[in-house]
Amino acid sequence: MDKSVISLREEFPGSWADELTVHAEQRLREAEHLYGERDRAWTFIGVQVGSFEKNVTWPIDKKRKLACICLQQLPPGYAWPDFLHFNLAHETIHLLSPPDADQVTYLEEGVAVSFSLSRTYANHNYLGEQVKIFEENPSDKYTVAWKDVDQLVRADPDAIKKLRLQNQSLSAISAAQIVDAVPGIEVAVAERLIRKFPV
């Protein structure tokens, strides 16, 4: 790990997880391959695991463009490694261009869910269990976002990469940009995708 990143971490107390940081960097490279380059003005300084209210990618210092991923620590007995890696993959998408939490759209969250569901996990049943949770909750905000992104990608498998060529931030993409880039997509889907995701 870069010494400058280690020194930056010293400014932000917490439980930094080096192994998970390495995994996040790998997921980020995979996400860039699928969806286009991340905004390199931002520096990813690592993953923290602790007593957080929820999993989040946090622009820890917007002025200096520093970001980290914060993951919840769960009680023993939970499907711990798979839970971490599922949520790590999800949060990695937000590192492509770190948004403020209140600016994230259904498009960005849908891409994050889709990316998490495209990974492989140690417990072969874990992925099926996650899909089942989404399928059994069709009105859940994450399910709605995932299903709408699925429609977008079925209309054009390179849709996300094309959209990010216009705007690196998934949460800054407009409905008009979606319709222009993916002519087969319904306007109603494009309009749902640009809505702000409830925090």
Short mmCIF file of N, CA and C in Angstrom, two decimals, residues 11-12 42 58-67:
data_model
loop_
_atom_site.label_atom_id
_atom_site.label_comp_id
_atom_site.label_asym_id
_atom_site.label_seq_id
_atom_site.Cartn_x
_atom_site.Cartn_y
_atom_site.Cartn_z
N GLU A 11 -4.85 10.53 9.88
CA GLU A 11 -5.71 11.68 10.18
C GLU A 11 -7.13 11.25 10.52
N PHE A 12 -7.49 10.01 10.17
CA PHE A 12 -8.86 9.53 10.34
C PHE A 12 -8.85 8.26 11.18
N TRP A 42 -10.12 11.45 -7.25
CA TRP A 42 -10.37 10.93 -5.91
C TRP A 42 -9.32 9.89 -5.54
N TRP A 58 -17.81 6.70 1.69
CA TRP A 58 -17.84 8.02 2.30
C TRP A 58 -16.78 8.93 1.71
N PRO A 59 -17.20 10.07 1.12
CA PRO A 59 -16.21 11.08 0.74
C PRO A 59 -15.68 11.71 2.03
N ILE A 60 -14.66 11.08 2.62
CA ILE A 60 -14.18 11.42 3.97
C ILE A 60 -13.61 12.83 4.04
N ASP A 61 -13.10 13.32 2.92
CA ASP A 61 -12.57 14.70 2.84
C ASP A 61 -12.80 15.18 1.41
N LYS A 62 -13.90 15.92 1.22
CA LYS A 62 -14.27 16.35 -0.14
C LYS A 62 -13.28 17.36 -0.72
N LYS A 63 -12.72 18.20 0.15
CA LYS A 63 -11.80 19.22 -0.33
C LYS A 63 -10.56 18.58 -0.98
N ARG A 64 -10.04 17.55 -0.32
CA ARG A 64 -8.86 16.85 -0.84
C ARG A 64 -9.23 15.62 -1.68
N LYS A 65 -10.54 15.38 -1.83
CA LYS A 65 -11.06 14.25 -2.62
C LYS A 65 -10.50 12.91 -2.14
N LEU A 66 -10.77 12.63 -0.86
CA LEU A 66 -10.39 11.36 -0.24
C LEU A 66 -11.66 10.58 0.07
N ALA A 67 -11.65 9.29 -0.24
CA ALA A 67 -12.84 8.46 0.00
C ALA A 67 -12.44 7.16 0.68
#
